[in-house]
Amino acid sequence: MTELSIFITVFSGLAKVVAHPLFYVALLLVLMQYVRQNGMERRMFGVRCTSVTDQFLRSLLFGIGGGVLATLLLSVVGVVLSPVDLIYVWVVALVLALLNVRYVCFAYAGGLLSVVSLILQALPVFSGGPAWLYNIYQDLLGLQIPALMALVAVLHLVEALLVRFHGAQAPLPVFVEGKRGRLIGGFILQKFWVIPMGAFVVTGTGTGVAVPDWWPLMSLGALGAGLMVVPVPAILGFSGAALTKTPQKTARRTSNYLLGYSVILLGLSIGGSYFTPLLWLTALFCTIAHELLILWEVREEQSGQPLYVRPLQGLKILSVLPKSPAEEIGLMSGETIVKVNGMKVSSPYELHFAINQNPAYAKLELLTPEGEPRFAATPIYMGDHHQLGIILVPDDQARQYVRLGSISPWRWLWGRLVGGGKQAPSSYH
């Protein structure tokens, strides 16, 4: 079979995702997350900052692109997945998610299962115990570690690109508690993508997909068992907080970290398929390096100076509402409003009072984030937002805020039952 034929076969399997019920379950879960995010916006600011439909459709399109890329990478590298291995990964991932929601990432479940498999391979053969335990032992003993680690690497590489190009779009403005107990402004970057993939799996028979001579790049002993291409829907999620940097810089930083992590892990996976002792390093790197990246990002965010704090003079803009007068005249996050209609403003009340001095027109004097003065003006129409669609950084009068930090579902459920505060997830992949 030629290279063109094998890719036609692969993408035929990818197209079958639309008939997979889990694909639509995943889409529903993503839609529910964006509806939940929209509800948080309304509770905090009384208005809708983003469009659920727009967010969902963008995530769907980016996810389809990510799925095509993931399918190409998995096919070129020669990742052959075992359905049994995937079941174990999903079960362990869901169990870990009960401890902390960010542990649902395959980097933790895949790395943990790989280490357990390597330990079992190093120990004397186990032959006792009940049948169900012996079956689990055999499954873990035969875990396809290189393929599993390569899958984790490819998913994180795709995530790195999605974060780069989509992660900073329509960030959610929030108020959070700073180091000294005072509220500061910031953004939650939260995106979810349904990734439709086509992947090779072992058929267990001597028939299946014929492959070209150069394939695969990985050393794979499963080819003799026969292969077929099946649809594999997956969900990727990204959540981070931009408090000391702009959302764009935060997304680029996370993307760079994920890209480096995924390339190194993919190289280790391919190398481990030829040199078995390298699998120990691959499995440990998969989990430990992933956790260290998150801790490093959190440390960078905590050690930096908050960017969206109340200035000594004027009012700093945290965000602007879509299709508002503020957006139409080009007001931007990080700018400081010094005067409105010739009047100095230093509180939301003064801003509202200054706007009402000329209900038909507003002239603003601003300072850019670089400290350069500039002017903007806009007519005011009936029904426009009373602050022109401007969301300001919080002052001492603000009451609504979120607590950053990923938590277990049990703790979240308890907080909902007893009426606890709102909690938003911190950076996790």
Coordinates of N, CA, C and O in Angstrom, one line a residue, residues 341 353-362 380:
N341 N -14.5 63.8 30.0 CA -15.2 65.1 29.8 C -14.5 66.2 30.6 O -15.2 67.1 31.2
F353 N -20.4 59.8 37.1 CA -20.8 61.2 37.2 C -20.2 62.0 36.1 O -21.0 62.8 35.5
A354 N -19.0 61.7 35.7 CA -18.4 62.5 34.6 C -19.1 62.2 33.3 O -19.2 63.1 32.4
I355 N -19.4 60.9 33.0 CA -20.1 60.6 31.8 C -21.5 61.3 31.7 O -21.9 61.7 30.6
N356 N -22.1 61.4 32.8 CA -23.5 62.0 32.9 C -23.4 63.5 32.7 O -24.5 64.1 32.4
Q357 N -22.3 64.1 32.7 CA -22.2 65.5 32.5 C -22.5 65.9 31.0 O -22.8 67.0 30.7
N358 N -22.2 64.9 30.2 CA -22.6 65.1 28.7 C -23.2 63.7 28.3 O -22.4 62.9 27.7
P359 N -24.4 63.5 28.5 CA -25.0 62.2 28.2 C -25.0 61.7 26.8 O -25.2 60.6 26.5
A360 N -24.6 62.7 25.8 CA -24.6 62.3 24.4 C -23.2 62.0 23.9 O -23.1 61.5 22.8
Y361 N -22.2 62.4 24.7 CA -20.8 62.3 24.1 C -19.9 62.2 25.3 O -20.0 62.8 26.3
A362 N -18.8 61.4 25.1 CA -17.8 61.2 26.1 C -16.4 61.4 25.5 O -16.1 60.7 24.5
I380 N -22.7 58.6 22.8 CA -23.4 57.7 23.7 C -24.9 57.6 23.3 O -25.6 58.6 23.1

